[in-house]
Amino acid sequence: MASGMSFQEIQKSYFKVFIALLILTALTVAVTTIHFGDVANIVIGVVIALAKAGLVAYIFMHLKFDNKRLRYFVGIPIFFFVTLVMTLTVLGL
Amino acid sequence: MEAVLSQEKHAHAGGHAHGESFIRHYIFSTDHKMIAKQFMFTAIFFLFIGGAFALFIRWQLAYPGQPIPLIGQLLPSTWVNAQGAVTAEWYTQLLTMHGTIMIFAVIIPLLVGTFGNFAIPLMIGADDMAFPFLNMVSFWLFPLAGVIMMSGFLMEGGSAAAGWTGYPPLSAIASTGQTLWIVALFLIGFSSILGGVNYITTILNMRAPGMKMFDMPMTVWAVFITAIIITIGTPVLAAALSMLFMDNFLSTSFFVPAHLTVATRDMSRTAGGGQPLLWQHLFWFYSHPAVYIMILPGMGVVSDVLSTFSRKPLYGYKAMVYAIIAIAFLGIIVWGHHMFQSGMNPLLGTTFMVSTMVIAVPSAIKTFNWLGTMWRGKMEFTTPMLNAVAFVSMFVIGGLSGIFMASTPVDVFIHDTYFIVGHIHYVLFGGSLFAIFAGLHYWFPKMSGRMYDERLGKLHFWITFISFNATFFPMHILGIGGMMRRIYDPTVYDFLKPFQPMNEFITISAIVLGFAQFILVYNLAHSWFYGKKAKRNPWRANTLEWQAPSPPPHGNFDTELRVYRGPYEYSSPESVQDYLPQTVSPEELLAQRQRHEERLAQQEHAQPVA
Amino acid sequence: MSTLATTHTRFGTGIYHGKLGMWVFLASEIMFFSGFFGAFIVLRNLNIEVFTASAHMLDKTVATVNTAVLITSSLTMALAHLALERGEQGKFRLFLFITILCAFGFLGIKSFEYATKFGHHIYPWTNTFFATYFTMTGFHALHVIGGLIPMIWMLGKSLVKGYPQEMHHRVEALGLYWHFVDLVWIFLFPTLYLIF
Amino acid sequence: MLDWLPENVSIFGEGVDHLFTLIYYITVAIFILVNVIYVAFIIRYRRKRKGERAYHYHGNNLLEFSWTALPFVLFLFLAFYSDGIWEDIKYSDRTPNPDLVVEVMGQTYMWHFRYPGSDGIFGRRDAKFMGTTNPFGIDPDDPNGKDDYTTINSMTIPVNKTVLVHLSSMDVIHSFFLPNMRVKQDAVPGQWVDVWFNSMKTGKYEIACAELCGSGHYLMRAVLDVKSQSAFDGWIDEQYGSQLAALSAPAAASAPNADASQNDQSAPAVSPTH
């Protein structure tokens, strides 16, 4: 692996991420049972999901260790995803 | 590593096929050149089917309700009436299938499938694609989809008939043919994505040693950017098609509002609550970039051809690359200009108009750079060059007529009229198809190992060029007159009656245009077997594919490649010849010059004696 | 595949083909699901009451368990790749096996959920919420199946003659795909079950 | 080429045509400019003998910049100029106060028009009442709807008056196209869109459908009759006459249609004029 981390360290980071993901899952379920208001609930749900996704992409999918150029493959579609969704939101309102 | 590479390379170079069976070599081949040929033959086959559909459509428009000459009586009664004239039902199926076939089964497979597959590995000095097996799967999904789509004609209710744009609710409440259309497009989309993944990986990873991104020929750049558009746009279409499939097949209501009054279908299960405009957004999010998928590779091919036959470096190479990137980027965010009259928020109309107007800028850059390339060149008018020159001129018309649509108030009037039909054909026929003709002739010697017949090539070009303009230019006038597209019989309307002679003229030109394509097929087919044997580099071109034997064997190259410079060093003062291939090393160049000077000296020496 | 050309060992970006190609493919997958998420947002804004009422009919507990199952499978997939990279075939087999088990578990729970819905006469055509629910989770389940097949093939090969260690690139590419499937679910879970 | 445009009779149509002409001249000028240069190059720079060398030149940044900037300025100008007219036509806050409101409903291969009747108020409508016999879904219990009357494929409006059209469709997407008014607007099922126009001239004009709506798409033709104010008033009175006659014989009207009673309130359809 290009990261220069030892296998033990990597393995350890995997388990840490795993625990974090489980905690975040529990958190998101717990938090959304409380009704903060429509928008607030959506924001909380999306933020936690983004955090989880970031962990998966960054550690499990090796974006942290790998060639930085790979991040374009995530960045470009996300940009267009946002464009599409924002336009559609205007349409839906 | 280098040593191992070259050893293996020589092992491959000689062998055409290591005792491959017929099936492995010709049918389920993983060789990019064979796949390119397969794409080409299949797409040309579909070109004729789509063309025949167009002629049926034209016949009906020029002579409404009159029997189709010669074959009218032979067609099944579900297609034509008792006299042999096209029925309104078949007419809508024809126009739908004409659009779909020409876009998804002709132009995209020819430009992206054929040229992408053939040119990428050869032009970057690779032996094959990064994923040869995926490449094969990507091809075979395409004829499969073609068969599925065409089988709609045999179904009850006929094939898809909602236009190639397939707007719901019309497409969501349609017959089996529409379902097949959805499935077929999904498969073609998947095939495109596999191709796109393959192209991007190949171009990023497998360029010859020394070849930087900015040493790539424009064709490779264009296909690379196209592949990026494909991977970003096509999946959105796939998602939209999935939802349309659910609507059509399982009566869900993604795109179907409540309480529709539909006679042809039981709507009791449909809950409603959907939004028809949602489809249009998702569809155009793919299909507007698809227009660029269909034109960008053409621009790349034309850039290469223009530079080669002007014997001059491509003017503003980097600007051309950035223009392609700009077109691609803007192309993905302007989809809403197809929807100015759709009932979407007019505020979106404003924003989409501005972005659409801006897209004209990179297109203008490209045009001016092509002009700059020809400036003080030494042009040779071979068939590829003629077609490329026609491309530029036709693309200018197609681009300029687009400005009318981009301006929202003018679009109010010309939207969904023949002005649009004229515009799209100037872009897709005058643009893409002329680029395809240019590319087919340009790479024909490399593909087949033989030269095409130059005289037939020019004959085909001139007939096509003239009848093309005679067919599609008057459509702009029809559009200004207000003639709606996709109508079965324009004579129903009083204000369209004066245009009937023009419709007849268009139809006659279209028939000439259609039949002229047989010259192309005859020329290519005949030359494939009986043409003059082609040299390795008949056009004295710089790019890497001309360093390979004609036709290239399995493994493509028989020499070690290393790239030292950009692809457009024509008429370079450094070189003895008027071209300077990318692979010639500086030392070799020096040696060439020395030999040349010695020869000159000898001649001078010899002259007084003579 | 013996005729594969020599340039196949050329990696201009320093990333081998399988991984690069997989990332490009995943980029397109992001756009595929963005189409559905876009549709979800539009339809939700149009039918907010229907969506709220219908979302409360979903079983949160089952979905939470399923999320945990999928996260676990992601972990074991990552560990499986790590093990293969180190040449620990036994561990590789074990972790891959757990991953497959989790995938089947996920599918099992999902079909239980579907069956319960059908039992209550809830179908995709019931309303727009369930249309999006079934379509999105259905396509996600198809992606799970798409990942399962090569996993089973790899496990089978590993059991018969040992999975070649130098093929760990393939396992990594498959792992990327598998984590992506997990990632999609991470977004589907709150979108469909929680935010209402 | 622009002589082929159908006669314009609406007020904002003048702005549209003006813009059309402007763009036409700009594009024709660009086209001629480019093609003259192009043809000149083709003639001037062809290869005359073998081995001739072209000018080795890679490009010029200043030129490159100028032919980026010029179109950019030109097209942005066009965009902003167009936008003024666009806002006048489509933005709801720019719509002038209407003198007459008409509801238009597209149905496969015909147009329905609904007028508010003598009280000038439309009866309530609800999509759940919609059907072939009640295309607008008029609520049968709303008294305001009693005097509403509908026509098929025939629209009558007074001259020089602003007409606001509420547009929708009951099955697939249609497009309400009035070539002479420079009006085109898609009619989307499940959604009401407003369009306005006014005619400066009396006469009969055609209304077409511009969005593929099935195999009978081409048959979806209606007639727009622009009458002088007095003739329009007369036409309205005539409609009331028939309306009142229908209302005064409610038993005769409703008995045969007991199952579709919501249709009774609408006046007998005026038959198409063609």
PDB file of N, CA, C and O in Angstrom, chain D residues 114-160:
ATOM      1  N   ARG D 114     -63.052  27.226 -22.022  1.00  0.00           N
ATOM      2  CA  ARG D 114     -64.092  27.469 -21.018  1.00  0.00           C
ATOM      3  C   ARG D 114     -64.121  28.957 -20.676  1.00  0.00           C
ATOM      4  O   ARG D 114     -63.080  29.561 -20.403  1.00  0.00           O
ATOM      5  N   TYR D 115     -65.338  29.504 -20.733  1.00  0.00           N
ATOM      6  CA  TYR D 115     -65.527  30.919 -20.413  1.00  0.00           C
ATOM      7  C   TYR D 115     -66.266  31.040 -19.093  1.00  0.00           C
ATOM      8  O   TYR D 115     -67.076  30.170 -18.758  1.00  0.00           O
ATOM      9  N   PRO D 116     -65.997  32.116 -18.342  1.00  0.00           N
ATOM     10  CA  PRO D 116     -66.571  32.192 -16.988  1.00  0.00           C
ATOM     11  C   PRO D 116     -68.072  32.473 -16.945  1.00  0.00           C
ATOM     12  O   PRO D 116     -68.676  32.334 -15.887  1.00  0.00           O
ATOM     13  N   GLY D 117     -68.666  32.892 -18.046  1.00  0.00           N
ATOM     14  CA  GLY D 117     -70.112  33.126 -18.003  1.00  0.00           C
ATOM     15  C   GLY D 117     -70.432  34.524 -17.527  1.00  0.00           C
ATOM     16  O   GLY D 117     -69.558  35.374 -17.314  1.00  0.00           O
ATOM     17  N   SER D 118     -71.741  34.769 -17.319  1.00  0.00           N
ATOM     18  CA  SER D 118     -72.212  36.131 -17.076  1.00  0.00           C
ATOM     19  C   SER D 118     -71.654  36.710 -15.779  1.00  0.00           C
ATOM     20  O   SER D 118     -71.415  37.909 -15.674  1.00  0.00           O
ATOM     21  N   ASP D 119     -71.430  35.877 -14.772  1.00  0.00           N
ATOM     22  CA  ASP D 119     -70.941  36.413 -13.504  1.00  0.00           C
ATOM     23  C   ASP D 119     -69.441  36.718 -13.542  1.00  0.00           C
ATOM     24  O   ASP D 119     -68.899  37.322 -12.616  1.00  0.00           O
ATOM     25  N   GLY D 120     -68.791  36.300 -14.615  1.00  0.00           N
ATOM     26  CA  GLY D 120     -67.361  36.570 -14.735  1.00  0.00           C
ATOM     27  C   GLY D 120     -66.511  35.758 -13.778  1.00  0.00           C
ATOM     28  O   GLY D 120     -65.327  36.000 -13.624  1.00  0.00           O
ATOM     29  N   ILE D 121     -67.126  34.767 -13.119  1.00  0.00           N
ATOM     30  CA  ILE D 121     -66.363  33.951 -12.169  1.00  0.00           C
ATOM     31  C   ILE D 121     -66.431  32.497 -12.619  1.00  0.00           C
ATOM     32  O   ILE D 121     -67.512  31.979 -12.941  1.00  0.00           O
ATOM     33  N   PHE D 122     -65.287  31.867 -12.622  1.00  0.00           N
ATOM     34  CA  PHE D 122     -65.268  30.439 -12.965  1.00  0.00           C
ATOM     35  C   PHE D 122     -65.787  29.631 -11.785  1.00  0.00           C
ATOM     36  O   PHE D 122     -65.477  29.933 -10.627  1.00  0.00           O
ATOM     37  N   GLY D 123     -66.543  28.607 -12.064  1.00  0.00           N
ATOM     38  CA  GLY D 123     -66.928  27.682 -11.008  1.00  0.00           C
ATOM     39  C   GLY D 123     -65.710  26.907 -10.548  1.00  0.00           C
ATOM     40  O   GLY D 123     -64.743  26.753 -11.288  1.00  0.00           O
ATOM     41  N   ARG D 124     -65.753  26.445  -9.298  1.00  0.00           N
ATOM     42  CA  ARG D 124     -64.654  25.664  -8.757  1.00  0.00           C
ATOM     43  C   ARG D 124     -64.416  24.432  -9.621  1.00  0.00           C
ATOM     44  O   ARG D 124     -65.359  23.834 -10.137  1.00  0.00           O
ATOM     45  N   ARG D 125     -63.163  24.074  -9.768  1.00  0.00           N
ATOM     46  CA  ARG D 125     -62.917  22.818 -10.459  1.00  0.00           C
ATOM     47  C   ARG D 125     -62.039  21.936  -9.576  1.00  0.00           C
ATOM     48  O   ARG D 125     -61.277  22.417  -8.750  1.00  0.00           O
ATOM     49  N   ASP D 126     -62.198  20.656  -9.782  1.00  0.00           N
ATOM     50  CA  ASP D 126     -61.404  19.700  -9.019  1.00  0.00           C
ATOM     51  C   ASP D 126     -61.054  18.556  -9.959  1.00  0.00           C
ATOM     52  O   ASP D 126     -61.912  18.055 -10.676  1.00  0.00           O
ATOM     53  N   ALA D 127     -59.769  18.173  -9.923  1.00  0.00           N
ATOM     54  CA  ALA D 127     -59.310  17.162 -10.866  1.00  0.00           C
ATOM     55  C   ALA D 127     -60.104  15.869 -10.736  1.00  0.00           C
ATOM     56  O   ALA D 127     -60.234  15.115 -11.698  1.00  0.00           O
ATOM     57  N   LYS D 128     -60.693  15.632  -9.550  1.00  0.00           N
ATOM     58  CA  LYS D 128     -61.359  14.340  -9.380  1.00  0.00           C
ATOM     59  C   LYS D 128     -62.655  14.238 -10.184  1.00  0.00           C
ATOM     60  O   LYS D 128     -63.149  13.148 -10.423  1.00  0.00           O
ATOM     61  N   PHE D 129     -63.197  15.397 -10.608  1.00  0.00           N
ATOM     62  CA  PHE D 129     -64.397  15.337 -11.457  1.00  0.00           C
ATOM     63  C   PHE D 129     -64.059  15.187 -12.932  1.00  0.00           C
ATOM     64  O   PHE D 129     -64.952  15.088 -13.768  1.00  0.00           O
ATOM     65  N   MET D 130     -62.753  15.259 -13.256  1.00  0.00           N
ATOM     66  CA  MET D 130     -62.376  15.285 -14.663  1.00  0.00           C
ATOM     67  C   MET D 130     -62.720  13.980 -15.378  1.00  0.00           C
ATOM     68  O   MET D 130     -62.589  12.902 -14.828  1.00  0.00           O
ATOM     69  N   GLY D 131     -63.164  14.126 -16.609  1.00  0.00           N
ATOM     70  CA  GLY D 131     -63.509  12.964 -17.407  1.00  0.00           C
ATOM     71  C   GLY D 131     -63.861  13.436 -18.788  1.00  0.00           C
ATOM     72  O   GLY D 131     -63.902  14.645 -19.044  1.00  0.00           O
ATOM     73  N   THR D 132     -64.125  12.509 -19.685  1.00  0.00           N
ATOM     74  CA  THR D 132     -64.403  12.924 -21.051  1.00  0.00           C
ATOM     75  C   THR D 132     -65.629  13.815 -21.132  1.00  0.00           C
ATOM     76  O   THR D 132     -65.723  14.677 -21.991  1.00  0.00           O
ATOM     77  N   THR D 133     -66.591  13.619 -20.211  1.00  0.00           N
ATOM     78  CA  THR D 133     -67.788  14.444 -20.278  1.00  0.00           C
ATOM     79  C   THR D 133     -67.608  15.755 -19.536  1.00  0.00           C
ATOM     80  O   THR D 133     -68.385  16.673 -19.712  1.00  0.00           O
ATOM     81  N   ASN D 134     -66.602  15.857 -18.701  1.00  0.00           N
ATOM     82  CA  ASN D 134     -66.362  17.086 -17.942  1.00  0.00           C
ATOM     83  C   ASN D 134     -64.867  17.376 -17.978  1.00  0.00           C
ATOM     84  O   ASN D 134     -64.148  17.133 -17.011  1.00  0.00           O
ATOM     85  N   PRO D 135     -64.396  17.861 -19.114  1.00  0.00           N
ATOM     86  CA  PRO D 135     -62.942  17.976 -19.294  1.00  0.00           C
ATOM     87  C   PRO D 135     -62.288  18.881 -18.267  1.00  0.00           C
ATOM     88  O   PRO D 135     -61.131  18.675 -17.917  1.00  0.00           O
ATOM     89  N   PHE D 136     -62.997  19.890 -17.760  1.00  0.00           N
ATOM     90  CA  PHE D 136     -62.356  20.807 -16.832  1.00  0.00           C
ATOM     91  C   PHE D 136     -62.510  20.365 -15.384  1.00  0.00           C
ATOM     92  O   PHE D 136     -61.913  20.948 -14.493  1.00  0.00           O
ATOM     93  N   GLY D 137     -63.300  19.357 -15.160  1.00  0.00           N
ATOM     94  CA  GLY D 137     -63.522  18.917 -13.787  1.00  0.00           C
ATOM     95  C   GLY D 137     -64.288  19.956 -12.977  1.00  0.00           C
ATOM     96  O   GLY D 137     -63.940  20.278 -11.845  1.00  0.00           O
ATOM     97  N   ILE D 138     -65.360  20.505 -13.562  1.00  0.00           N
ATOM     98  CA  ILE D 138     -66.126  21.544 -12.877  1.00  0.00           C
ATOM     99  C   ILE D 138     -66.924  20.917 -11.744  1.00  0.00           C
ATOM    100  O   ILE D 138     -67.578  19.892 -11.925  1.00  0.00           O
ATOM    101  N   ASP D 139     -66.840  21.541 -10.599  1.00  0.00           N
ATOM    102  CA  ASP D 139     -67.558  21.045  -9.431  1.00  0.00           C
ATOM    103  C   ASP D 139     -69.057  21.288  -9.633  1.00  0.00           C
ATOM    104  O   ASP D 139     -69.501  22.433  -9.747  1.00  0.00           O
ATOM    105  N   PRO D 140     -69.862  20.229  -9.690  1.00  0.00           N
ATOM    106  CA  PRO D 140     -71.298  20.411  -9.986  1.00  0.00           C
ATOM    107  C   PRO D 140     -72.021  21.155  -8.872  1.00  0.00           C
ATOM    108  O   PRO D 140     -73.107  21.686  -9.095  1.00  0.00           O
ATOM    109  N   ASP D 141     -71.433  21.212  -7.659  1.00  0.00           N
ATOM    110  CA  ASP D 141     -72.146  21.840  -6.546  1.00  0.00           C
ATOM    111  C   ASP D 141     -71.882  23.335  -6.433  1.00  0.00           C
ATOM    112  O   ASP D 141     -72.473  24.001  -5.602  1.00  0.00           O
ATOM    113  N   ASP D 142     -70.966  23.845  -7.242  1.00  0.00           N
ATOM    114  CA  ASP D 142     -70.627  25.253  -7.122  1.00  0.00           C
ATOM    115  C   ASP D 142     -71.541  26.090  -8.016  1.00  0.00           C
ATOM    116  O   ASP D 142     -71.556  25.921  -9.232  1.00  0.00           O
ATOM    117  N   PRO D 143     -72.310  26.990  -7.424  1.00  0.00           N
ATOM    118  CA  PRO D 143     -73.249  27.782  -8.249  1.00  0.00           C
ATOM    119  C   PRO D 143     -72.533  28.650  -9.275  1.00  0.00           C
ATOM    120  O   PRO D 143     -73.090  28.932 -10.334  1.00  0.00           O
ATOM    121  N   ASN D 144     -71.300  29.066  -8.977  1.00  0.00           N
ATOM    122  CA  ASN D 144     -70.582  29.898  -9.934  1.00  0.00           C
ATOM    123  C   ASN D 144     -70.335  29.175 -11.254  1.00  0.00           C
ATOM    124  O   ASN D 144     -70.113  29.802 -12.278  1.00  0.00           O
ATOM    125  N   GLY D 145     -70.354  27.875 -11.188  1.00  0.00           N
ATOM    126  CA  GLY D 145     -70.062  27.098 -12.386  1.00  0.00           C
ATOM    127  C   GLY D 145     -71.255  26.915 -13.290  1.00  0.00           C
ATOM    128  O   GLY D 145     -71.117  26.444 -14.415  1.00  0.00           O
ATOM    129  N   LYS D 146     -72.457  27.306 -12.767  1.00  0.00           N
ATOM    130  CA  LYS D 146     -73.666  27.004 -13.529  1.00  0.00           C
ATOM    131  C   LYS D 146     -73.675  27.698 -14.886  1.00  0.00           C
ATOM    132  O   LYS D 146     -74.196  27.172 -15.861  1.00  0.00           O
ATOM    133  N   ASP D 147     -73.154  28.916 -14.907  1.00  0.00           N
ATOM    134  CA  ASP D 147     -73.249  29.666 -16.162  1.00  0.00           C
ATOM    135  C   ASP D 147     -71.957  29.588 -16.984  1.00  0.00           C
ATOM    136  O   ASP D 147     -71.824  30.259 -17.994  1.00  0.00           O
ATOM    137  N   ASP D 148     -70.972  28.810 -16.526  1.00  0.00           N
ATOM    138  CA  ASP D 148     -69.768  28.653 -17.334  1.00  0.00           C
ATOM    139  C   ASP D 148     -70.125  27.918 -18.614  1.00  0.00           C
ATOM    140  O   ASP D 148     -70.962  27.015 -18.606  1.00  0.00           O
ATOM    141  N   TYR D 149     -69.517  28.325 -19.712  1.00  0.00           N
ATOM    142  CA  TYR D 149     -69.793  27.549 -20.927  1.00  0.00           C
ATOM    143  C   TYR D 149     -68.510  27.191 -21.631  1.00  0.00           C
ATOM    144  O   TYR D 149     -67.491  27.866 -21.511  1.00  0.00           O
ATOM    145  N   THR D 150     -68.578  26.083 -22.303  1.00  0.00           N
ATOM    146  CA  THR D 150     -67.374  25.554 -22.936  1.00  0.00           C
ATOM    147  C   THR D 150     -67.593  25.393 -24.428  1.00  0.00           C
ATOM    148  O   THR D 150     -68.717  25.233 -24.896  1.00  0.00           O
ATOM    149  N   THR D 151     -66.501  25.455 -25.160  1.00  0.00           N
ATOM    150  CA  THR D 151     -66.548  25.213 -26.601  1.00  0.00           C
ATOM    151  C   THR D 151     -65.442  24.227 -26.937  1.00  0.00           C
ATOM    152  O   THR D 151     -64.505  24.030 -26.152  1.00  0.00           O
ATOM    153  N   ILE D 152     -65.560  23.614 -28.081  1.00  0.00           N
ATOM    154  CA  ILE D 152     -64.529  22.691 -28.530  1.00  0.00           C
ATOM    155  C   ILE D 152     -63.933  23.209 -29.826  1.00  0.00           C
ATOM    156  O   ILE D 152     -64.665  23.562 -30.754  1.00  0.00           O
ATOM    157  N   ASN D 153     -62.597  23.267 -29.854  1.00  0.00           N
ATOM    158  CA  ASN D 153     -61.862  23.644 -31.062  1.00  0.00           C
ATOM    159  C   ASN D 153     -62.248  24.997 -31.619  1.00  0.00           C
ATOM    160  O   ASN D 153     -62.072  25.271 -32.792  1.00  0.00           O
ATOM    161  N   SER D 154     -62.783  25.865 -30.790  1.00  0.00           N
ATOM    162  CA  SER D 154     -63.123  27.186 -31.275  1.00  0.00           C
ATOM    163  C   SER D 154     -62.994  28.159 -30.124  1.00  0.00           C
ATOM    164  O   SER D 154     -63.585  27.998 -29.066  1.00  0.00           O
ATOM    165  N   MET D 155     -62.184  29.181 -30.348  1.00  0.00           N
ATOM    166  CA  MET D 155     -61.955  30.164 -29.301  1.00  0.00           C
ATOM    167  C   MET D 155     -62.328  31.524 -29.864  1.00  0.00           C
ATOM    168  O   MET D 155     -61.938  31.860 -30.974  1.00  0.00           O
ATOM    169  N   THR D 156     -63.083  32.266 -29.089  1.00  0.00           N
ATOM    170  CA  THR D 156     -63.489  33.587 -29.552  1.00  0.00           C
ATOM    171  C   THR D 156     -62.998  34.618 -28.557  1.00  0.00           C
ATOM    172  O   THR D 156     -63.186  34.464 -27.347  1.00  0.00           O
ATOM    173  N   ILE D 157     -62.363  35.657 -29.054  1.00  0.00           N
ATOM    174  CA  ILE D 157     -61.871  36.699 -28.157  1.00  0.00           C
ATOM    175  C   ILE D 157     -62.141  38.063 -28.781  1.00  0.00           C
ATOM    176  O   ILE D 157     -62.297  38.172 -29.994  1.00  0.00           O
ATOM    177  N   PRO D 158     -62.219  39.101 -27.963  1.00  0.00           N
ATOM    178  CA  PRO D 158     -62.387  40.461 -28.496  1.00  0.00           C
ATOM    179  C   PRO D 158     -61.041  41.025 -28.928  1.00  0.00           C
ATOM    180  O   PRO D 158     -59.990  40.642 -28.394  1.00  0.00           O
ATOM    181  N   VAL D 159     -61.074  41.942 -29.877  1.00  0.00           N
ATOM    182  CA  VAL D 159     -59.847  42.513 -30.402  1.00  0.00           C
ATOM    183  C   VAL D 159     -59.296  43.533 -29.406  1.00  0.00           C
ATOM    184  O   VAL D 159     -60.047  44.119 -28.619  1.00  0.00           O
ATOM    185  N   ASN D 160     -57.982  43.698 -29.413  1.00  0.00           N
ATOM    186  CA  ASN D 160     -57.309  44.701 -28.590  1.00  0.00           C
ATOM    187  C   ASN D 160     -57.550  44.540 -27.096  1.00  0.00           C
ATOM    188  O   ASN D 160     -57.513  45.510 -26.355  1.00  0.00           O
TER     189      ASN D 160
END
